[in-house]
Amino acid sequence: MVYLQRPFLRYYNMRLFKYLLISALMLVAAACGHHEPDGGKTRTDGDVKRAILVYAVNNSSLAYDFKDDYNEMLTALSAVDNSDCRLLVYYTESDSECGIYEAVKSKGKGNAAAKQGEYEFVKRKSYRRDVPSTHPDRIADVIDYALTLFPNAAYDLIFWGHGMSWRPDFSDHQLNSPLKPKGYGGEYNPTGSQLDWTSISELANAVPDHKFQTIWFDCCYMTGIEVVYQFRNKCSTFVGYPTEVWQDGMQYDEVLPYLLRDTPDVVGGAMAFYTHYASDQEPVTVAVIDMSKIEPLADAARVSVKSGDLRPSESELLNYSRSRNWPFYDFRQFFSLTASLNGDDAAAAKVENVVTDAVVYSAAFGTNFNMRPWDVSLISGLSTHYYKATDSKEEKYYRTLDWYKRVYE
């Protein structure tokens, strides 16, 4: 996201002991097995059809924006009021603790901030802050736990925070290490002056295969093909932004109602996201990708780069980044031009076709994040790195990614 630029008993009678123990276990199971999101109507966790997990790295320069999103999420649930769906959010609540929270209807008792019938977040599990939220072990633990809560539900996952596409962080995930702003996360360490990030390969490894229907990156630059391909076995649909996104990020009160349905409308949610910014004349991009069409993308890209040694001039390529120091070029343009320059027009046409199949929805405003007009007809919604086979640390890391191995080796 763009910041300012736009978290026993003991009895002597054994029969009585067994009876009481069994009764107690049944009560515990019942307490852990249901909520009362319908104002008193009991529903078991097994009845839940859909669940969304938002993994937020909010102990960052975006902390204030998370507070807004937190309230937007509750507003969305009140508008949808779908008792078959659940929303789980992991976030940092203080300097010492993080937690997974579930949005439930308040009973309006005691000093609860929410009135009866309104939604509020209730903690399901606490985590200490001795491990960063960007540590792959923490990410994996949170996801694994969330998946156990509603065993019959279809799950979606939203990653919330800063993003820098595939670019590596070289992090050791120690809280006091000097780190560089790359990958996913951007969490403050205890000094408040250094950041921790997760590399894309670490992040993908922390997500189990085939457990999520949709993964949505509410972060900058995450529809790079290198990121998408690293997540090819993690979800059926991938949503993200090829450019930056303003620090407000997704409007959860407007988008979540499309996702919190028995049959979610992911494209509708992406359209709502785009429309919010575009109607205010603000730069915005978004893309929805069918992950079943990823291997044809890789096939076409491989044929393109193997067609010859010629590559397009960087000056003629559409750059999704505001900076030329770390450009992200349009996937379709780069690989189709590469094939054309090497005389393989069939390969160039193949690139065009596979992008059309894979990117089921893409939208971009008429100006980029430098506030300059750009040709939106060239925007596919997918970016790519211009690989140059140097010995820089970035290129060395690039050669470890699944996309490189699939296309360039």
GROMACS .gro file of C-alpha atoms in nm:
model
  409
    1MET     CA    1   0.000   0.000   0.000
    2VAL     CA    2   0.106   0.356  -0.055
    3TYR     CA    3   0.167   0.546   0.267
    4LEU     CA    4   0.099   0.921   0.270
    5GLN     CA    5   0.096   0.916  -0.103
    6ARG     CA    6  -0.141   0.833  -0.116
    7PRO     CA    7  -0.305  -0.755   1.539
    8PHE     CA    8  -0.901  -3.062   3.824
    9LEU     CA    9  -1.131  -3.224   3.971
   10ARG     CA   10  -1.083  -3.495   4.226
   11TYR     CA   11  -1.354  -3.729   4.359
   12TYR     CA   12  -1.345  -4.044   4.563
   13ASN     CA   13  -1.645  -4.209   4.400
   14MET     CA   14  -1.514  -4.323   4.060
   15ARG     CA   15  -1.857  -4.362   3.904
   16LEU     CA   16  -1.947  -4.009   4.003
   17PHE     CA   17  -1.609  -3.891   3.875
   18LYS     CA   18  -1.663  -4.051   3.532
   19TYR     CA   19  -2.014  -3.912   3.505
   20LEU     CA   20  -1.904  -3.561   3.595
   21LEU     CA   21  -1.603  -3.578   3.365
   22ILE     CA   22  -1.811  -3.687   3.065
   23SER     CA   23  -2.069  -3.417   3.138
   24ALA     CA   24  -1.800  -3.152   3.165
   25LEU     CA   25  -1.640  -3.258   2.836
   26MET     CA   26  -1.975  -3.242   2.662
   27LEU     CA   27  -2.033  -2.891   2.792
   28VAL     CA   28  -1.688  -2.777   2.678
   29ALA     CA   29  -1.741  -2.927   2.335
   30ALA     CA   30  -2.073  -2.755   2.307
   31ALA     CA   31  -1.927  -2.421   2.414
   32CYS     CA   32  -1.643  -2.447   2.165
   33GLY     CA   33  -1.862  -2.582   1.886
   34HIS     CA   34  -2.110  -2.302   1.834
   35HIS     CA   35  -2.172  -1.932   1.850
   36GLU     CA   36  -2.492  -1.733   1.855
   37PRO     CA   37  -2.446  -1.499   1.558
   38ASP     CA   38  -2.821  -1.494   1.490
   39GLY     CA   39  -2.922  -1.322   1.812
   40GLY     CA   40  -2.972  -1.645   2.004
   41LYS     CA   41  -3.027  -1.903   1.732
   42THR     CA   42  -2.765  -2.171   1.794
   43ARG     CA   43  -2.560  -2.280   1.495
   44THR     CA   44  -2.273  -2.526   1.503
   45ASP     CA   45  -1.940  -2.455   1.339
   46GLY     CA   46  -2.015  -2.742   1.105
   47ASP     CA   47  -2.303  -2.539   0.960
   48VAL     CA   48  -2.074  -2.262   0.836
   49LYS     CA   49  -2.050  -2.265   0.457
   50ARG     CA   50  -1.792  -1.992   0.397
   51ALA     CA   51  -1.513  -1.838   0.601
   52ILE     CA   52  -1.275  -1.555   0.518
   53LEU     CA   53  -0.944  -1.513   0.699
   54VAL     CA   54  -0.785  -1.169   0.685
   55TYR     CA   55  -0.416  -1.184   0.777
   56ALA     CA   56  -0.317  -0.828   0.866
   57VAL     CA   57   0.038  -0.706   0.923
   58ASN     CA   58  -0.089  -0.388   1.083
   59ASN     CA   59   0.191  -0.300   1.324
   60SER     CA   60   0.330  -0.080   1.050
   61SER     CA   61   0.300   0.259   0.884
   62LEU     CA   62  -0.053   0.147   0.791
   63ALA     CA   63  -0.170   0.100   1.150
   64TYR     CA   64  -0.415   0.389   1.138
   65ASP     CA   65  -0.565   0.261   0.813
   66PHE     CA   66  -0.624  -0.080   0.967
   67LYS     CA   67  -0.845   0.083   1.229
   68ASP     CA   68  -1.066   0.211   0.950
   69ASP     CA   69  -1.069  -0.128   0.776
   70TYR     CA   70  -1.151  -0.297   1.109
   71ASN     CA   71  -1.470  -0.092   1.132
   72GLU     CA   72  -1.548  -0.141   0.764
   73MET     CA   73  -1.538  -0.518   0.813
   74LEU     CA   74  -1.794  -0.500   1.094
   75THR     CA   75  -2.012  -0.272   0.883
   76ALA     CA   76  -1.999  -0.521   0.596
   77LEU     CA   77  -2.112  -0.806   0.819
   78SER     CA   78  -2.404  -0.604   0.952
   79ALA     CA   79  -2.510  -0.532   0.594
   80VAL     CA   80  -2.480  -0.893   0.480
   81ASP     CA   81  -2.594  -1.067   0.800
   82ASN     CA   82  -2.525  -1.411   0.651
   83SER     CA   83  -2.525  -1.664   0.932
   84ASP     CA   84  -2.365  -1.922   0.702
   85CYS     CA   85  -2.045  -1.713   0.667
   86ARG     CA   86  -1.772  -1.620   0.914
   87LEU     CA   87  -1.500  -1.356   0.916
   88LEU     CA   88  -1.171  -1.418   1.097
   89VAL     CA   89  -0.904  -1.150   1.131
   90TYR     CA   90  -0.551  -1.187   1.261
   91TYR     CA   91  -0.391  -0.862   1.371
   92THR     CA   92  -0.160  -0.701   1.626
   93GLU     CA   93  -0.356  -0.552   1.913
   94SER     CA   94  -0.067  -0.423   2.127
   95ASP     CA   95   0.311  -0.420   2.152
   96SER     CA   96   0.297  -0.749   2.340
   97GLU     CA   97   0.016  -0.951   2.183
   98CYS     CA   98  -0.153  -1.052   1.859
   99GLY     CA   99  -0.466  -1.255   1.809
  100ILE     CA  100  -0.715  -1.422   1.580
  101TYR     CA  101  -1.058  -1.265   1.617
  102GLU     CA  102  -1.396  -1.377   1.492
  103ALA     CA  103  -1.672  -1.131   1.410
  104VAL     CA  104  -1.985  -1.227   1.603
  105LYS     CA  105  -2.309  -1.056   1.696
  106SER     CA  106  -2.290  -0.879   2.028
  107LYS     CA  107  -2.529  -0.970   2.309
  108GLY     CA  108  -2.493  -0.615   2.437
  109LYS     CA  109  -2.394  -0.719   2.788
  110GLY     CA  110  -2.169  -0.544   3.036
  111ASN     CA  111  -1.938  -0.279   2.898
  112ALA     CA  112  -1.930  -0.415   2.546
  113ALA     CA  113  -1.876  -0.141   2.291
  114ALA     CA  114  -2.115  -0.299   2.043
  115LYS     CA  115  -2.488  -0.280   2.095
  116GLN     CA  116  -2.698  -0.593   2.094
  117GLY     CA  117  -2.726  -0.730   1.741
  118GLU     CA  118  -2.424  -0.538   1.611
  119TYR     CA  119  -2.107  -0.721   1.516
  120GLU     CA  120  -1.790  -0.715   1.722
  121PHE     CA  121  -1.462  -0.905   1.714
  122VAL     CA  122  -1.413  -1.174   1.978
  123LYS     CA  123  -1.073  -1.331   2.030
  124ARG     CA  124  -1.034  -1.697   1.939
  125LYS     CA  125  -0.660  -1.733   2.003
  126SER     CA  126  -0.379  -1.515   2.140
  127TYR     CA  127  -0.021  -1.492   2.013
  128ARG     CA  128   0.279  -1.332   2.177
  129ARG     CA  129   0.476  -1.065   1.991
  130ASP     CA  130   0.810  -1.238   2.041
  131VAL     CA  131   0.768  -1.363   1.683
  132PRO     CA  132   0.696  -1.111   1.404
  133SER     CA  133   0.369  -1.142   1.216
  134THR     CA  134   0.587  -1.163   0.904
  135HIS     CA  135   0.758  -1.481   1.022
  136PRO     CA  136   0.650  -1.771   0.798
  137ASP     CA  137   0.603  -1.995   1.104
  138ARG     CA  138   0.356  -1.747   1.253
  139ILE     CA  139   0.170  -1.716   0.923
  140ALA     CA  140   0.148  -2.093   0.886
  141ASP     CA  141   0.029  -2.139   1.246
  142VAL     CA  142  -0.245  -1.879   1.210
  143ILE     CA  143  -0.368  -2.028   0.884
  144ASP     CA  144  -0.360  -2.385   1.016
  145TYR     CA  145  -0.555  -2.285   1.326
  146ALA     CA  146  -0.812  -2.086   1.128
  147LEU     CA  147  -0.875  -2.383   0.900
  148THR     CA  148  -0.967  -2.601   1.198
  149LEU     CA  149  -1.245  -2.370   1.319
  150PHE     CA  150  -1.502  -2.440   1.048
  151PRO     CA  151  -1.426  -2.785   0.908
  152ASN     CA  152  -1.703  -2.787   0.646
  153ALA     CA  153  -1.654  -2.433   0.519
  154ALA     CA  154  -1.501  -2.309   0.196
  155TYR     CA  155  -1.223  -2.065   0.285
  156ASP     CA  156  -1.089  -1.745   0.132
  157LEU     CA  157  -0.774  -1.562   0.241
  158ILE     CA  158  -0.692  -1.191   0.232
  159PHE     CA  159  -0.336  -1.072   0.294
  160TRP     CA  160  -0.336  -0.716   0.432
  161GLY     CA  161  -0.025  -0.496   0.448
  162HIS     CA  162   0.261  -0.367   0.235
  163GLY     CA  163   0.374  -0.548  -0.078
  164MET     CA  164   0.665  -0.534  -0.320
  165SER     CA  165   0.587  -0.825  -0.552
  166TRP     CA  166   0.860  -1.091  -0.579
  167ARG     CA  167   1.147  -0.871  -0.462
  168PRO     CA  168   1.336  -1.043  -0.179
  169ASP     CA  169   1.391  -0.924   0.176
  170PHE     CA  170   1.680  -1.147   0.287
  171SER     CA  171   1.525  -1.144   0.633
  172ASP     CA  172   1.627  -1.366   0.922
  173HIS     CA  173   1.305  -1.261   1.102
  174GLN     CA  174   1.489  -1.158   1.414
  175LEU     CA  175   1.316  -0.865   1.577
  176ASN     CA  176   1.620  -0.637   1.586
  177SER     CA  177   1.772  -0.714   1.247
  178PRO     CA  178   1.827  -0.439   0.989
  179LEU     CA  179   1.597  -0.533   0.701
  180LYS     CA  180   1.509  -0.407   0.357
  181PRO     CA  181   1.160  -0.324   0.227
  182LYS     CA  182   1.086  -0.618  -0.002
  183GLY     CA  183   0.826  -0.893  -0.037
  184TYR     CA  184   0.522  -0.881   0.192
  185GLY     CA  185   0.460  -0.723   0.532
  186GLY     CA  186   0.654  -0.417   0.644
  187GLU     CA  187   0.608  -0.475   1.016
  188TYR     CA  188   0.779  -0.253   1.273
  189ASN     CA  189   1.017  -0.429   1.507
  190PRO     CA  190   1.034  -0.323   1.875
  191THR     CA  191   1.260  -0.025   1.796
  192GLY     CA  192   0.993   0.112   1.564
  193SER     CA  193   1.256   0.211   1.311
  194GLN     CA  194   1.320  -0.114   1.123
  195LEU     CA  195   1.086  -0.336   0.926
  196ASP     CA  196   1.039  -0.707   0.882
  197TRP     CA  197   0.922  -0.861   0.556
  198THR     CA  198   0.838  -1.207   0.427
  199SER     CA  199   0.980  -1.322   0.097
  200ILE     CA  200   0.728  -1.451  -0.155
  201SER     CA  201   0.869  -1.802  -0.147
  202GLU     CA  202   0.843  -1.806   0.235
  203LEU     CA  203   0.491  -1.671   0.221
  204ALA     CA  204   0.374  -1.926  -0.035
  205ASN     CA  205   0.531  -2.209   0.164
  206ALA     CA  206   0.334  -2.097   0.470
  207VAL     CA  207   0.002  -2.141   0.284
  208PRO     CA  208  -0.119  -2.502   0.246
  209ASP     CA  209  -0.207  -2.625  -0.100
  210HIS     CA  210  -0.567  -2.630  -0.223
  211LYS     CA  211  -0.727  -2.498   0.095
  212PHE     CA  212  -0.848  -2.160  -0.031
  213GLN     CA  213  -1.085  -2.073  -0.309
  214THR     CA  214  -0.971  -1.712  -0.340
  215ILE     CA  215  -0.657  -1.537  -0.221
  216TRP     CA  216  -0.677  -1.158  -0.237
  217PHE     CA  217  -0.367  -0.946  -0.177
  218ASP     CA  218  -0.474  -0.610  -0.038
  219CYS     CA  219  -0.120  -0.485  -0.098
  220CYS     CA  220   0.082  -0.308  -0.364
  221TYR     CA  221   0.224  -0.481  -0.672
  222MET     CA  222   0.116  -0.839  -0.599
  223THR     CA  223  -0.016  -0.949  -0.939
  224GLY     CA  224   0.337  -0.999  -1.063
  225ILE     CA  225   0.347  -1.332  -1.246
  226GLU     CA  226   0.628  -1.439  -1.016
  227VAL     CA  227   0.397  -1.404  -0.715
  228VAL     CA  228   0.095  -1.553  -0.888
  229TYR     CA  229   0.290  -1.855  -1.009
  230GLN     CA  230   0.440  -1.914  -0.665
  231PHE     CA  231   0.078  -1.939  -0.539
  232ARG     CA  232  -0.049  -2.152  -0.828
  233ASN     CA  233  -0.140  -2.447  -0.600
  234LYS     CA  234  -0.280  -2.236  -0.318
  235CYS     CA  235  -0.613  -2.114  -0.456
  236SER     CA  236  -0.856  -2.123  -0.747
  237THR     CA  237  -0.877  -1.746  -0.792
  238PHE     CA  238  -0.610  -1.485  -0.729
  239VAL     CA  239  -0.687  -1.114  -0.685
  240GLY     CA  240  -0.443  -0.829  -0.650
  241TYR     CA  241  -0.317  -0.500  -0.786
  242PRO     CA  242  -0.040  -0.475  -1.048
  243THR     CA  243   0.043  -0.122  -0.927
  244GLU     CA  244   0.047   0.045  -0.591
  245VAL     CA  245  -0.275   0.099  -0.402
  246TRP     CA  246  -0.356   0.397  -0.186
  247GLN     CA  247  -0.303   0.340   0.184
  248ASP     CA  248  -0.680   0.307   0.232
  249GLY     CA  249  -0.659  -0.020   0.041
  250MET     CA  250  -0.975  -0.220  -0.006
  251GLN     CA  251  -1.306  -0.070   0.103
  252TYR     CA  252  -1.417  -0.369   0.311
  253ASP     CA  253  -1.767  -0.238   0.367
  254GLU     CA  254  -1.817  -0.224  -0.011
  255VAL     CA  255  -1.623  -0.534  -0.121
  256LEU     CA  256  -1.684  -0.795   0.149
  257PRO     CA  257  -2.059  -0.819   0.079
  258TYR     CA  258  -1.965  -0.968  -0.260
  259LEU     CA  259  -1.735  -1.222  -0.095
  260LEU     CA  260  -1.953  -1.310   0.205
  261ARG     CA  261  -2.202  -1.504  -0.002
  262ASP     CA  262  -2.263  -1.875  -0.027
  263THR     CA  263  -2.146  -1.833  -0.386
  264PRO     CA  264  -1.908  -1.535  -0.379
  265ASP     CA  265  -1.892  -1.283  -0.662
  266VAL     CA  266  -1.520  -1.217  -0.677
  267VAL     CA  267  -1.534  -1.018  -0.999
  268GLY     CA  268  -1.817  -0.809  -0.854
  269GLY     CA  269  -1.598  -0.737  -0.551
  270ALA     CA  270  -1.308  -0.637  -0.774
  271MET     CA  271  -1.536  -0.410  -0.973
  272ALA     CA  272  -1.659  -0.245  -0.653
  273PHE     CA  273  -1.298  -0.191  -0.547
  274TYR     CA  274  -1.212  -0.030  -0.882
  275THR     CA  275  -1.525   0.183  -0.896
  276HIS     CA  276  -1.462   0.334  -0.552
  277TYR     CA  277  -1.132   0.490  -0.659
  278ALA     CA  278  -1.216   0.558  -1.023
  279SER     CA  279  -1.531   0.748  -0.928
  280ASP     CA  280  -1.309   0.982  -0.726
  281GLN     CA  281  -1.071   1.018  -1.022
  282GLU     CA  282  -0.791   0.842  -0.834
  283PRO     CA  283  -0.539   0.600  -0.989
  284VAL     CA  284  -0.635   0.236  -0.934
  285THR     CA  285  -0.571  -0.107  -1.084
  286VAL     CA  286  -0.702  -0.454  -1.005
  287ALA     CA  287  -0.692  -0.798  -1.166
  288VAL     CA  288  -0.874  -1.127  -1.107
  289ILE     CA  289  -0.686  -1.436  -1.226
  290ASP     CA  290  -0.812  -1.788  -1.294
  291MET     CA  291  -0.540  -2.008  -1.146
  292SER     CA  292  -0.641  -2.305  -1.360
  293LYS     CA  293  -0.499  -2.112  -1.657
  294ILE     CA  294  -0.157  -2.041  -1.508
  295GLU     CA  295   0.036  -2.324  -1.672
  296PRO     CA  296  -0.066  -2.211  -2.023
  297LEU     CA  297   0.074  -1.869  -1.931
  298ALA     CA  298   0.402  -2.034  -1.836
  299ASP     CA  299   0.405  -2.241  -2.156
  300ALA     CA  300   0.356  -1.932  -2.372
  301ALA     CA  301   0.617  -1.731  -2.182
  302ARG     CA  302   0.871  -2.012  -2.214
  303VAL     CA  303   0.819  -2.040  -2.589
  304SER     CA  304   0.857  -1.664  -2.613
  305VAL     CA  305   1.192  -1.640  -2.432
  306LYS     CA  306   1.324  -1.947  -2.615
  307SER     CA  307   1.235  -1.796  -2.954
  308GLY     CA  308   1.558  -1.596  -2.962
  309ASP     CA  309   1.792  -1.364  -2.774
  310LEU     CA  310   1.628  -1.033  -2.864
  311ARG     CA  311   1.436  -0.849  -2.593
  312PRO     CA  312   1.224  -0.530  -2.605
  313SER     CA  313   1.368  -0.195  -2.511
  314GLU     CA  314   1.263  -0.102  -2.160
  315SER     CA  315   1.166   0.244  -2.280
  316GLU     CA  316   0.884   0.096  -2.492
  317LEU     CA  317   0.739  -0.116  -2.212
  318LEU     CA  318   0.454  -0.018  -1.983
  319ASN     CA  319   0.588   0.010  -1.630
  320TYR     CA  320   0.349  -0.047  -1.340
  321SER     CA  321   0.595   0.101  -1.092
  322ARG     CA  322   0.643   0.470  -1.021
  323SER     CA  323   1.016   0.403  -1.003
  324ARG     CA  324   1.253   0.297  -1.278
  325ASN     CA  325   1.480   0.154  -1.009
  326TRP     CA  326   1.250  -0.145  -0.957
  327PRO     CA  327   1.024  -0.166  -1.263
  328PHE     CA  328   0.739  -0.412  -1.309
  329TYR     CA  329   0.656  -0.443  -1.679
  330ASP     CA  330   0.332  -0.559  -1.834
  331PHE     CA  331   0.338  -0.936  -1.884
  332ARG     CA  332   0.147  -0.950  -2.211
  333GLN     CA  333   0.344  -0.670  -2.373
  334PHE     CA  334   0.683  -0.802  -2.265
  335PHE     CA  335   0.639  -1.161  -2.381
  336SER     CA  336   0.446  -1.084  -2.699
  337LEU     CA  337   0.705  -0.828  -2.805
  338THR     CA  338   0.986  -1.070  -2.724
  339ALA     CA  339   0.835  -1.333  -2.952
  340SER     CA  340   0.768  -1.079  -3.230
  341LEU     CA  341   1.123  -0.941  -3.217
  342ASN     CA  342   1.252  -1.295  -3.265
  343GLY     CA  343   1.023  -1.357  -3.563
  344ASP     CA  344   0.775  -1.591  -3.393
  345ASP     CA  345   0.439  -1.429  -3.456
  346ALA     CA  346   0.253  -1.747  -3.356
  347ALA     CA  347   0.417  -1.735  -3.014
  348ALA     CA  348   0.325  -1.369  -2.981
  349ALA     CA  349  -0.038  -1.445  -3.062
  350LYS     CA  350  -0.033  -1.730  -2.811
  351VAL     CA  351   0.074  -1.491  -2.536
  352GLU     CA  352  -0.220  -1.265  -2.619
  353ASN     CA  353  -0.464  -1.557  -2.608
  354VAL     CA  354  -0.348  -1.711  -2.281
  355VAL     CA  355  -0.356  -1.377  -2.101
  356THR     CA  356  -0.713  -1.326  -2.219
  357ASP     CA  357  -0.805  -1.668  -2.079
  358ALA     CA  358  -0.626  -1.630  -1.745
  359VAL     CA  359  -0.713  -1.272  -1.651
  360VAL     CA  360  -1.090  -1.288  -1.610
  361TYR     CA  361  -1.117  -0.926  -1.502
  362SER     CA  362  -0.875  -0.635  -1.518
  363ALA     CA  363  -0.931  -0.263  -1.477
  364ALA     CA  364  -0.705   0.040  -1.465
  365PHE     CA  365  -0.768   0.411  -1.435
  366GLY     CA  366  -0.653   0.645  -1.711
  367THR     CA  367  -0.360   0.787  -1.513
  368ASN     CA  368  -0.082   0.601  -1.338
  369PHE     CA  369   0.051   0.663  -0.986
  370ASN     CA  370   0.276   0.937  -1.120
  371MET     CA  371  -0.052   1.107  -1.217
  372ARG     CA  372   0.035   1.078  -1.586
  373PRO     CA  373  -0.193   0.940  -1.859
  374TRP     CA  374  -0.109   0.593  -1.982
  375ASP     CA  375  -0.247   0.359  -2.246
  376VAL     CA  376  -0.488   0.137  -2.055
  377SER     CA  377  -0.529  -0.087  -2.362
  378LEU     CA  378  -0.177  -0.214  -2.292
  379ILE     CA  379  -0.258  -0.310  -1.934
  380SER     CA  380  -0.317  -0.682  -1.887
  381GLY     CA  381  -0.326  -0.678  -1.508
  382LEU     CA  382  -0.019  -0.902  -1.481
  383SER     CA  383   0.335  -0.774  -1.445
  384THR     CA  384   0.672  -0.941  -1.495
  385HIS     CA  385   1.037  -0.884  -1.415
  386TYR     CA  386   1.276  -0.810  -1.702
  387TYR     CA  387   1.524  -1.088  -1.631
  388LYS     CA  388   1.881  -1.003  -1.732
  389ALA     CA  389   2.086  -1.291  -1.592
  390THR     CA  390   2.318  -1.074  -1.384
  391ASP     CA  391   2.482  -1.167  -1.055
  392SER     CA  392   2.300  -0.906  -0.849
  393LYS     CA  393   2.141  -1.031  -0.529
  394GLU     CA  394   1.796  -0.967  -0.674
  395GLU     CA  395   1.869  -1.173  -0.986
  396LYS     CA  396   2.021  -1.451  -0.779
  397TYR     CA  397   1.706  -1.464  -0.570
  398TYR     CA  398   1.493  -1.449  -0.885
  399ARG     CA  399   1.659  -1.768  -1.003
  400THR     CA  400   1.523  -1.948  -0.696
  401LEU     CA  401   1.160  -1.870  -0.784
  402ASP     CA  402   0.932  -2.127  -0.942
  403TRP     CA  403   0.853  -1.893  -1.231
  404TYR     CA  404   1.217  -1.862  -1.331
  405LYS     CA  405   1.267  -2.238  -1.316
  406ARG     CA  406   0.955  -2.299  -1.523
  407VAL     CA  407   1.020  -2.039  -1.794
  408TYR     CA  408   1.390  -1.952  -1.815
  409GLU     CA  409   1.584  -2.268  -1.730
   0.00000   0.00000   0.00000
